[in-house]
Amino acid sequence: MPNPILAPFPATRLRRLRQSPAMRAMLSETTLSPAHLIWPVFVTEIEGADVEIAAMPGVRRYTPESVKTAAEAAARAGIGAICVFPHSDQASKTDDCARAWDADNIGNRAIRAIKDAVPEMLVMTDIALDPYNASGQDGLVRDGVVLNDETIEALVRMALVQAECGADILGPSDMMDGRIGALRSAMESAGHKDIAIMSYAAKFASAFYGPFRDAVGAAERLTGDKKTYQINPGNRAEALRCVARDLSEGADMVMVKPGMPYLDICRDVRERFDAPTFAYQVSGEYAMLAGAIQRGWLGRETVLESLIAFRRAGCDGILTYFAPEIAEMLA
Ligand code: PBG
């Protein structure tokens, strides 16, 4: 970008353009509207588990019934998309993850419930085996190793059922190699040509996912980490290779995750690929802000500022647990 030509002070007084609300509004470079937000929701099949998540004050699990009312309210506030995360019965988690492609699993019931209540709401899914896996890993495990190619076959089965249940956007969050191409061609052959894929392309092996793993009940299962498939937090070039690869396999949109500690990657992706770019403000980021706000250590405006920062960094949209409250604030 060329540098603006600045006359020396006092001809140039940059404060002239900040002097009133109307002047500031007229010159605002970055916009944020409810349509830019995707709201991740947790849905449980366990009786009595539709409670607030300990490390996420203000975020709760829904039931397939109560998520309908939540979706209606979100639609009224202008939110266009909801991403479903299942909290499934511990007893249904197996090594073969067969529950993942059961049309009556809790994730699929939630898709149908939301589409039934608000047909125009876009429903995004999570494609990874962790909610249904005895090991808590995103892929099939054999002899302690997370298998790549076998996992892809399972993910394709999972995605085809989600598509049948009415999903609009598939969100592969598993980080296996080759999954985007496999999912795309499975959708084309099954006649789901208009189902979009938002790839969790630059997904880092992050400790900021901690509260999420409690919310979906994966924490108690997971031993070890996800470092053989999620990206090393220090690796920028590798993250960009992942994005390039996923776009070349047919991803319609790409995501950077976590969000706020990785805004440099968001900017890189926007500039290098100019493809639809999203960031996920993950559970740990939510916990930091919501926890500090609850204690009175930070003001609520920090949330809006954090979302504006994603837009300024070049993101088209943001997945955020703050979506309903911000949408109301913006409306
Ligand atoms: C699992 C998945 C995770 C998140 C979204 N999908 C956790 C993980 O990779 O362990 C994290 C979301 C969050 O922290 O808010 N496939």
mmCIF file of C-alpha atoms and ligand atoms in Angstrom:
data_model
loop_
_atom_site.group_PDB
_atom_site.id
_atom_site.type_symbol
_atom_site.label_atom_id
_atom_site.label_comp_id
_atom_site.label_asym_id
_atom_site.label_seq_id
_atom_site.Cartn_x
_atom_site.Cartn_y
_atom_site.Cartn_z
ATOM 1 C CA MET A 1 0.000 0.000 0.000
ATOM 2 C CA PRO A 2 1.387 3.477 -0.884
ATOM 3 C CA ASN A 3 2.011 5.784 2.042
ATOM 4 C CA PRO A 4 -0.466 8.657 2.239
ATOM 5 C CA ILE A 5 1.016 12.045 1.535
ATOM 6 C CA LEU A 6 0.960 13.970 4.781
ATOM 7 C CA ALA A 7 1.455 17.699 4.967
ATOM 8 C CA PRO A 8 3.480 18.679 8.019
ATOM 9 C CA PHE A 9 1.736 19.706 11.229
ATOM 10 C CA PRO A 10 -0.350 21.818 11.690
ATOM 11 C CA ALA A 11 -1.770 21.359 8.155
ATOM 12 C CA THR A 12 -2.189 17.745 9.031
ATOM 13 C CA ARG A 13 -4.081 17.136 12.234
ATOM 14 C CA LEU A 14 -5.303 13.545 12.200
ATOM 15 C CA ARG A 15 -7.556 14.267 15.160
ATOM 16 C CA ARG A 16 -9.794 16.398 12.885
ATOM 17 C CA LEU A 17 -11.278 13.190 11.556
ATOM 18 C CA ARG A 18 -11.952 11.724 14.978
ATOM 19 C CA GLN A 19 -13.737 14.678 16.519
ATOM 20 C CA SER A 20 -17.378 13.541 16.497
ATOM 21 C CA PRO A 21 -19.427 10.350 16.333
ATOM 22 C CA ALA A 22 -20.695 11.235 12.844
ATOM 23 C CA MET A 23 -17.177 11.935 11.564
ATOM 24 C CA ARG A 24 -15.873 8.697 13.093
ATOM 25 C CA ALA A 25 -18.780 6.668 11.714
ATOM 26 C CA MET A 26 -18.344 8.132 8.236
ATOM 27 C CA LEU A 27 -14.678 7.171 8.189
ATOM 28 C CA SER A 28 -14.940 3.774 9.790
ATOM 29 C CA GLU A 29 -12.880 1.325 7.691
ATOM 30 C CA THR A 30 -14.181 -1.931 9.126
ATOM 31 C CA THR A 31 -17.741 -3.178 9.419
ATOM 32 C CA LEU A 32 -19.260 -5.947 11.483
ATOM 33 C CA SER A 33 -22.805 -7.220 11.135
ATOM 34 C CA PRO A 34 -24.666 -10.245 12.531
ATOM 35 C CA ALA A 35 -24.474 -11.804 9.052
ATOM 36 C CA HIS A 36 -20.712 -12.177 9.507
ATOM 37 C CA LEU A 37 -21.165 -14.444 12.519
ATOM 38 C CA ILE A 38 -21.438 -18.222 12.755
ATOM 39 C CA TRP A 39 -22.714 -19.420 16.107
ATOM 40 C CA PRO A 40 -21.269 -22.705 17.438
ATOM 41 C CA VAL A 41 -23.796 -24.553 19.632
ATOM 42 C CA PHE A 42 -23.407 -27.617 21.832
ATOM 43 C CA VAL A 43 -26.250 -30.116 21.761
ATOM 44 C CA THR A 44 -26.504 -33.003 24.213
ATOM 45 C CA GLU A 45 -28.341 -36.298 24.202
ATOM 46 C CA ILE A 46 -27.742 -36.859 27.903
ATOM 47 C CA GLU A 47 -30.597 -36.079 30.224
ATOM 48 C CA GLY A 48 -29.736 -33.246 32.605
ATOM 49 C CA ALA A 49 -26.536 -32.314 30.722
ATOM 50 C CA ASP A 50 -28.097 -29.217 29.132
ATOM 51 C CA VAL A 51 -26.259 -26.996 31.597
ATOM 52 C CA GLU A 52 -23.730 -24.162 31.470
ATOM 53 C CA ILE A 53 -20.137 -25.152 30.656
ATOM 54 C CA ALA A 54 -17.902 -24.507 33.663
ATOM 55 C CA ALA A 55 -15.120 -22.647 31.843
ATOM 56 C CA MET A 56 -17.509 -20.878 29.443
ATOM 57 C CA PRO A 57 -19.802 -18.638 31.520
ATOM 58 C CA GLY A 58 -22.918 -17.858 29.467
ATOM 59 C CA VAL A 59 -22.538 -20.886 27.159
ATOM 60 C CA ARG A 60 -24.721 -23.932 27.706
ATOM 61 C CA ARG A 61 -25.573 -27.186 26.046
ATOM 62 C CA TYR A 62 -28.961 -27.435 24.341
ATOM 63 C CA THR A 63 -31.258 -30.391 23.786
ATOM 64 C CA PRO A 64 -32.629 -31.182 20.307
ATOM 65 C CA GLU A 65 -35.807 -29.472 21.520
ATOM 66 C CA SER A 66 -34.366 -26.353 23.179
ATOM 67 C CA VAL A 67 -31.948 -25.711 20.296
ATOM 68 C CA LYS A 68 -34.967 -24.876 18.126
ATOM 69 C CA THR A 69 -35.920 -21.875 20.258
ATOM 70 C CA ALA A 70 -32.272 -20.805 20.345
ATOM 71 C CA ALA A 71 -32.071 -21.011 16.540
ATOM 72 C CA GLU A 72 -35.250 -18.958 16.150
ATOM 73 C CA ALA A 73 -33.859 -16.245 18.418
ATOM 74 C CA ALA A 74 -30.545 -16.271 16.532
ATOM 75 C CA ALA A 75 -32.361 -15.882 13.219
ATOM 76 C CA ARG A 76 -34.358 -12.938 14.586
ATOM 77 C CA ALA A 77 -31.061 -11.313 15.642
ATOM 78 C CA GLY A 78 -29.739 -11.663 12.080
ATOM 79 C CA ILE A 79 -27.385 -14.622 12.532
ATOM 80 C CA GLY A 80 -27.320 -16.647 9.329
ATOM 81 C CA ALA A 81 -25.452 -19.786 10.329
ATOM 82 C CA ILE A 82 -25.184 -22.183 13.256
ATOM 83 C CA CYS A 83 -22.467 -24.790 13.690
ATOM 84 C CA VAL A 84 -23.510 -27.927 15.590
ATOM 85 C CA PHE A 85 -21.249 -29.701 18.091
ATOM 86 C CA PRO A 86 -22.515 -32.935 19.630
ATOM 87 C CA HIS A 87 -22.204 -33.959 23.282
ATOM 88 C CA SER A 88 -22.812 -37.673 23.158
ATOM 89 C CA ASP A 89 -23.317 -40.411 25.687
ATOM 90 C CA GLN A 90 -19.966 -41.788 26.902
ATOM 91 C CA ALA A 91 -21.339 -45.333 26.487
ATOM 92 C CA SER A 92 -21.859 -44.781 22.747
ATOM 93 C CA LYS A 93 -18.163 -44.003 22.098
ATOM 94 C CA THR A 94 -16.361 -46.884 20.435
ATOM 95 C CA ASP A 95 -13.053 -47.605 18.721
ATOM 96 C CA ASP A 96 -14.741 -47.885 15.321
ATOM 97 C CA CYS A 97 -16.696 -44.634 15.905
ATOM 98 C CA ALA A 98 -19.778 -46.167 14.263
ATOM 99 C CA ARG A 99 -22.104 -43.686 15.970
ATOM 100 C CA ALA A 100 -20.575 -40.962 13.796
ATOM 101 C CA TRP A 101 -22.568 -42.114 10.753
ATOM 102 C CA ASP A 102 -25.780 -42.967 12.572
ATOM 103 C CA ALA A 103 -28.582 -40.744 11.259
ATOM 104 C CA ASP A 104 -29.995 -40.625 14.782
ATOM 105 C CA ASN A 105 -26.831 -39.528 16.539
ATOM 106 C CA ILE A 106 -27.172 -36.321 18.514
ATOM 107 C CA GLY A 107 -25.400 -34.178 15.925
ATOM 108 C CA ASN A 108 -27.721 -35.313 13.157
ATOM 109 C CA ARG A 109 -30.805 -34.921 15.324
ATOM 110 C CA ALA A 110 -29.706 -31.357 16.003
ATOM 111 C CA ILE A 111 -29.257 -30.619 12.276
ATOM 112 C CA ARG A 112 -32.810 -31.798 11.586
ATOM 113 C CA ALA A 113 -34.214 -29.905 14.581
ATOM 114 C CA ILE A 114 -32.660 -26.604 13.475
ATOM 115 C CA LYS A 115 -33.639 -27.003 9.809
ATOM 116 C CA ASP A 116 -37.124 -27.926 10.934
ATOM 117 C CA ALA A 117 -37.482 -24.850 13.165
ATOM 118 C CA VAL A 118 -35.691 -22.327 10.889
ATOM 119 C CA PRO A 119 -35.308 -23.671 7.334
ATOM 120 C CA GLU A 120 -33.376 -20.620 6.127
ATOM 121 C CA MET A 121 -30.719 -20.946 8.858
ATOM 122 C CA LEU A 122 -27.498 -22.365 7.403
ATOM 123 C CA VAL A 123 -26.397 -25.382 9.379
ATOM 124 C CA MET A 124 -22.710 -26.178 9.503
ATOM 125 C CA THR A 125 -21.382 -29.441 10.898
ATOM 126 C CA ASP A 126 -18.160 -30.597 12.474
ATOM 127 C CA ILE A 127 -16.504 -33.470 10.660
ATOM 128 C CA ALA A 128 -14.128 -35.322 12.974
ATOM 129 C CA LEU A 129 -14.564 -38.502 14.964
ATOM 130 C CA ASP A 130 -13.794 -37.196 18.465
ATOM 131 C CA PRO A 131 -17.372 -36.989 19.822
ATOM 132 C CA TYR A 132 -17.929 -40.653 18.993
ATOM 133 C CA ASN A 133 -14.432 -42.026 19.533
ATOM 134 C CA ALA A 134 -13.471 -44.073 22.608
ATOM 135 C CA SER A 135 -10.004 -42.486 22.419
ATOM 136 C CA GLY A 136 -11.187 -38.870 22.084
ATOM 137 C CA GLN A 137 -8.976 -38.467 18.988
ATOM 138 C CA ASP A 138 -10.310 -36.990 15.725
ATOM 139 C CA GLY A 139 -9.286 -40.100 13.773
ATOM 140 C CA LEU A 140 -9.346 -43.887 14.050
ATOM 141 C CA VAL A 141 -6.553 -45.162 16.276
ATOM 142 C CA ARG A 142 -4.607 -48.400 15.858
ATOM 143 C CA ASP A 143 -1.664 -49.319 18.097
ATOM 144 C CA GLY A 144 -1.573 -45.758 19.361
ATOM 145 C CA VAL A 145 -1.344 -44.258 15.860
ATOM 146 C CA VAL A 146 -4.042 -42.001 14.364
ATOM 147 C CA LEU A 147 -4.684 -43.534 10.937
ATOM 148 C CA ASN A 148 -5.059 -41.157 7.997
ATOM 149 C CA ASP A 149 -6.609 -43.016 5.066
ATOM 150 C CA GLU A 150 -8.921 -45.237 7.127
ATOM 151 C CA THR A 151 -10.134 -42.128 8.956
ATOM 152 C CA ILE A 152 -11.007 -40.442 5.662
ATOM 153 C CA GLU A 153 -13.327 -43.321 4.745
ATOM 154 C CA ALA A 154 -15.075 -42.900 8.095
ATOM 155 C CA LEU A 155 -15.322 -39.124 7.653
ATOM 156 C CA VAL A 156 -16.900 -39.551 4.230
ATOM 157 C CA ARG A 157 -19.560 -41.864 5.693
ATOM 158 C CA MET A 158 -20.170 -39.362 8.467
ATOM 159 C CA ALA A 159 -20.485 -36.459 6.021
ATOM 160 C CA LEU A 160 -22.875 -38.261 3.673
ATOM 161 C CA VAL A 161 -25.306 -38.824 6.543
ATOM 162 C CA GLN A 162 -24.998 -35.196 7.670
ATOM 163 C CA ALA A 163 -25.790 -34.163 4.110
ATOM 164 C CA GLU A 164 -28.887 -36.371 4.097
ATOM 165 C CA CYS A 165 -29.967 -34.759 7.368
ATOM 166 C CA GLY A 166 -29.914 -31.303 5.800
ATOM 167 C CA ALA A 167 -26.461 -29.840 6.471
ATOM 168 C CA ASP A 168 -25.570 -26.835 4.296
ATOM 169 C CA ILE A 169 -21.878 -26.492 5.123
ATOM 170 C CA LEU A 170 -19.478 -29.290 6.034
ATOM 171 C CA GLY A 171 -16.740 -28.337 8.467
ATOM 172 C CA PRO A 172 -13.925 -30.897 8.400
ATOM 173 C CA SER A 173 -11.913 -30.155 11.548
ATOM 174 C CA ASP A 174 -9.935 -33.408 11.614
ATOM 175 C CA MET A 175 -6.748 -32.323 9.776
ATOM 176 C CA MET A 176 -6.245 -35.658 7.957
ATOM 177 C CA ASP A 177 -4.443 -35.372 4.611
ATOM 178 C CA GLY A 178 -6.675 -35.711 1.554
ATOM 179 C CA ARG A 179 -10.022 -35.306 3.272
ATOM 180 C CA ILE A 180 -11.219 -32.282 1.334
ATOM 181 C CA GLY A 181 -10.867 -33.989 -2.047
ATOM 182 C CA ALA A 182 -12.519 -37.145 -0.724
ATOM 183 C CA LEU A 183 -15.443 -35.236 0.779
ATOM 184 C CA ARG A 184 -15.914 -33.120 -2.345
ATOM 185 C CA SER A 185 -16.046 -36.064 -4.700
ATOM 186 C CA ALA A 186 -18.343 -38.028 -2.366
ATOM 187 C CA MET A 187 -20.761 -35.084 -2.296
ATOM 188 C CA GLU A 188 -20.679 -34.704 -6.084
ATOM 189 C CA SER A 189 -21.338 -38.424 -6.680
ATOM 190 C CA ALA A 190 -24.154 -38.511 -4.134
ATOM 191 C CA GLY A 191 -25.920 -35.559 -5.754
ATOM 192 C CA HIS A 192 -25.080 -33.068 -3.008
ATOM 193 C CA LYS A 193 -23.359 -30.700 -5.393
ATOM 194 C CA ASP A 194 -24.485 -27.558 -3.552
ATOM 195 C CA ILE A 195 -23.236 -28.529 -0.114
ATOM 196 C CA ALA A 196 -20.305 -26.265 0.669
ATOM 197 C CA ILE A 197 -17.099 -27.160 2.470
ATOM 198 C CA MET A 198 -15.494 -24.829 4.984
ATOM 199 C CA SER A 199 -12.164 -26.437 5.695
ATOM 200 C CA TYR A 200 -10.516 -26.068 9.060
ATOM 201 C CA ALA A 201 -7.411 -25.587 6.947
ATOM 202 C CA ALA A 202 -5.029 -23.761 9.269
ATOM 203 C CA LYS A 203 -5.882 -25.560 12.491
ATOM 204 C CA PHE A 204 -3.173 -25.386 15.096
ATOM 205 C CA ALA A 205 -2.500 -27.843 17.939
ATOM 206 C CA SER A 206 -3.725 -25.424 20.575
ATOM 207 C CA ALA A 207 -4.237 -25.451 24.323
ATOM 208 C CA PHE A 208 -7.003 -22.900 23.742
ATOM 209 C CA TYR A 209 -9.386 -25.796 22.879
ATOM 210 C CA GLY A 210 -9.491 -26.905 26.536
ATOM 211 C CA PRO A 211 -12.997 -25.717 27.509
ATOM 212 C CA PHE A 212 -14.452 -27.106 24.244
ATOM 213 C CA ARG A 213 -13.210 -30.592 25.064
ATOM 214 C CA ASP A 214 -15.133 -30.372 28.345
ATOM 215 C CA ALA A 215 -18.208 -29.032 26.564
ATOM 216 C CA VAL A 216 -18.362 -32.011 24.169
ATOM 217 C CA GLY A 217 -17.246 -34.538 26.777
ATOM 218 C CA ALA A 218 -14.026 -35.468 24.945
ATOM 219 C CA ALA A 219 -11.620 -34.303 27.670
ATOM 220 C CA GLU A 220 -12.218 -37.322 29.888
ATOM 221 C CA ARG A 221 -11.359 -39.646 26.975
ATOM 222 C CA LEU A 222 -8.380 -37.929 25.437
ATOM 223 C CA THR A 223 -4.980 -39.067 26.555
ATOM 224 C CA GLY A 224 -2.032 -37.460 24.827
ATOM 225 C CA ASP A 225 -2.427 -34.700 22.268
ATOM 226 C CA LYS A 226 -3.299 -34.045 18.606
ATOM 227 C CA LYS A 227 0.162 -32.948 17.474
ATOM 228 C CA THR A 228 0.540 -35.605 14.767
ATOM 229 C CA TYR A 229 -2.229 -33.948 12.780
ATOM 230 C CA GLN A 230 -2.814 -30.385 14.010
ATOM 231 C CA ILE A 231 -0.216 -27.735 13.088
ATOM 232 C CA ASN A 232 2.659 -26.641 15.347
ATOM 233 C CA PRO A 233 1.654 -23.147 16.627
ATOM 234 C CA GLY A 234 4.945 -21.676 15.438
ATOM 235 C CA ASN A 235 4.555 -22.777 11.812
ATOM 236 C CA ARG A 236 3.353 -20.084 9.445
ATOM 237 C CA ALA A 237 4.634 -21.484 6.121
ATOM 238 C CA GLU A 238 3.150 -24.886 6.871
ATOM 239 C CA ALA A 239 -0.234 -23.338 7.700
ATOM 240 C CA LEU A 240 -0.251 -21.599 4.323
ATOM 241 C CA ARG A 241 0.642 -24.874 2.584
ATOM 242 C CA CYS A 242 -2.362 -26.482 4.292
ATOM 243 C CA VAL A 243 -4.640 -23.709 3.033
ATOM 244 C CA ALA A 244 -3.244 -23.964 -0.521
ATOM 245 C CA ARG A 245 -3.694 -27.726 -0.501
ATOM 246 C CA ASP A 246 -7.291 -27.582 0.784
ATOM 247 C CA LEU A 247 -8.299 -24.943 -1.773
ATOM 248 C CA SER A 248 -6.743 -27.040 -4.551
ATOM 249 C CA GLU A 249 -8.834 -30.024 -3.408
ATOM 250 C CA GLY A 250 -12.078 -28.059 -3.591
ATOM 251 C CA ALA A 251 -12.616 -26.276 -0.270
ATOM 252 C CA ASP A 252 -15.109 -23.433 -0.843
ATOM 253 C CA MET A 253 -14.017 -21.539 2.273
ATOM 254 C CA VAL A 254 -11.102 -21.835 4.648
ATOM 255 C CA MET A 255 -10.711 -21.240 8.347
ATOM 256 C CA VAL A 256 -7.923 -20.220 10.693
ATOM 257 C CA LYS A 257 -8.176 -21.618 14.219
ATOM 258 C CA PRO A 258 -7.679 -20.455 16.972
ATOM 259 C CA GLY A 259 -8.383 -16.854 16.065
ATOM 260 C CA MET A 260 -7.001 -13.978 18.081
ATOM 261 C CA PRO A 261 -3.486 -15.390 18.689
ATOM 262 C CA TYR A 262 -3.299 -16.162 14.936
ATOM 263 C CA LEU A 263 -4.446 -12.912 13.308
ATOM 264 C CA ASP A 264 -1.193 -12.807 11.323
ATOM 265 C CA ILE A 265 -2.225 -16.058 9.652
ATOM 266 C CA CYS A 266 -5.693 -14.624 8.883
ATOM 267 C CA ARG A 267 -4.045 -11.681 7.135
ATOM 268 C CA ASP A 268 -1.642 -13.979 5.256
ATOM 269 C CA VAL A 269 -4.500 -16.165 4.008
ATOM 270 C CA ARG A 270 -6.568 -13.156 2.916
ATOM 271 C CA GLU A 271 -3.659 -11.648 0.976
ATOM 272 C CA ARG A 272 -2.218 -14.789 -0.507
ATOM 273 C CA PHE A 273 -5.378 -16.589 -1.624
ATOM 274 C CA ASP A 274 -8.205 -14.051 -1.517
ATOM 275 C CA ALA A 275 -10.588 -16.933 -0.875
ATOM 276 C CA PRO A 276 -13.473 -16.739 1.624
ATOM 277 C CA THR A 277 -11.622 -16.682 4.948
ATOM 278 C CA PHE A 278 -12.997 -17.350 8.410
ATOM 279 C CA ALA A 279 -11.546 -17.405 11.889
ATOM 280 C CA TYR A 280 -12.724 -19.435 14.861
ATOM 281 C CA GLN A 281 -12.645 -17.528 18.135
ATOM 282 C CA VAL A 282 -12.293 -20.743 20.121
ATOM 283 C CA SER A 283 -13.468 -21.823 23.554
ATOM 284 C CA GLY A 284 -10.297 -20.713 25.367
ATOM 285 C CA GLU A 285 -10.525 -17.259 23.817
ATOM 286 C CA TYR A 286 -14.142 -17.086 24.928
ATOM 287 C CA ALA A 287 -13.116 -18.193 28.423
ATOM 288 C CA MET A 288 -10.490 -15.455 28.703
ATOM 289 C CA LEU A 289 -12.880 -12.693 27.735
ATOM 290 C CA ALA A 290 -16.044 -13.980 29.403
ATOM 291 C CA GLY A 291 -14.191 -14.911 32.597
ATOM 292 C CA ALA A 292 -12.578 -11.485 32.889
ATOM 293 C CA ILE A 293 -15.873 -9.732 32.073
ATOM 294 C CA GLN A 294 -17.679 -11.800 34.711
ATOM 295 C CA ARG A 295 -15.148 -10.691 37.331
ATOM 296 C CA GLY A 296 -15.416 -7.077 36.255
ATOM 297 C CA TRP A 297 -11.792 -7.024 35.113
ATOM 298 C CA LEU A 298 -12.703 -6.198 31.510
ATOM 299 C CA GLY A 299 -15.652 -4.398 29.937
ATOM 300 C CA ARG A 300 -18.057 -6.034 27.465
ATOM 301 C CA GLU A 301 -16.751 -3.773 24.649
ATOM 302 C CA THR A 302 -13.668 -6.023 24.523
ATOM 303 C CA VAL A 303 -15.821 -8.605 22.735
ATOM 304 C CA LEU A 304 -16.860 -6.238 19.961
ATOM 305 C CA GLU A 305 -13.258 -5.039 19.625
ATOM 306 C CA SER A 306 -12.031 -8.628 19.288
ATOM 307 C CA LEU A 307 -14.507 -9.290 16.470
ATOM 308 C CA ILE A 308 -13.672 -6.050 14.662
ATOM 309 C CA ALA A 309 -10.026 -7.162 14.828
ATOM 310 C CA PHE A 310 -10.853 -10.333 12.879
ATOM 311 C CA ARG A 311 -12.612 -8.304 10.197
ATOM 312 C CA ARG A 312 -9.709 -5.827 10.037
ATOM 313 C CA ALA A 313 -7.296 -8.767 9.670
ATOM 314 C CA GLY A 314 -9.191 -9.787 6.535
ATOM 315 C CA CYS A 315 -11.739 -12.341 7.702
ATOM 316 C CA ASP A 316 -15.104 -12.545 5.966
ATOM 317 C CA GLY A 317 -16.664 -14.061 9.040
ATOM 318 C CA ILE A 318 -16.052 -15.368 12.528
ATOM 319 C CA LEU A 319 -17.220 -18.417 14.424
ATOM 320 C CA THR A 320 -17.848 -17.129 17.932
ATOM 321 C CA TYR A 321 -19.707 -18.212 21.057
ATOM 322 C CA PHE A 322 -20.494 -14.519 21.572
ATOM 323 C CA ALA A 323 -22.625 -14.474 18.387
ATOM 324 C CA PRO A 324 -26.098 -14.119 19.964
ATOM 325 C CA GLU A 325 -25.100 -11.377 22.371
ATOM 326 C CA ILE A 326 -23.110 -9.442 19.771
ATOM 327 C CA ALA A 327 -25.875 -9.791 17.185
ATOM 328 C CA GLU A 328 -28.280 -8.252 19.674
ATOM 329 C CA MET A 329 -25.828 -5.483 20.489
ATOM 330 C CA LEU A 330 -25.428 -4.693 16.763
ATOM 331 C CA ALA A 331 -29.143 -4.833 15.981
HETATM 332 C C1 PBG B 1 -12.686 -31.267 17.237
HETATM 333 C C2 PBG B 1 -12.845 -29.806 17.340
HETATM 334 C C3 PBG B 1 -12.211 -29.034 18.306
HETATM 335 C C4 PBG B 1 -12.718 -27.752 18.178
HETATM 336 C C5 PBG B 1 -13.617 -27.750 17.112
HETATM 337 N N1 PBG B 1 -13.677 -29.032 16.606
HETATM 338 C C6 PBG B 1 -11.274 -29.425 19.388
HETATM 339 C C7 PBG B 1 -10.053 -30.157 19.074
HETATM 340 O O1 PBG B 1 -9.529 -30.146 17.952
HETATM 341 O O2 PBG B 1 -9.577 -30.819 20.000
HETATM 342 C C8 PBG B 1 -12.343 -26.627 19.091
HETATM 343 C C9 PBG B 1 -13.316 -25.510 19.232
HETATM 344 C C10 PBG B 1 -13.119 -24.656 20.427
HETATM 345 O O3 PBG B 1 -12.161 -24.774 21.208
HETATM 346 O O4 PBG B 1 -13.974 -23.771 20.613
HETATM 347 N N2 PBG B 1 -12.522 -31.818 16.032
#
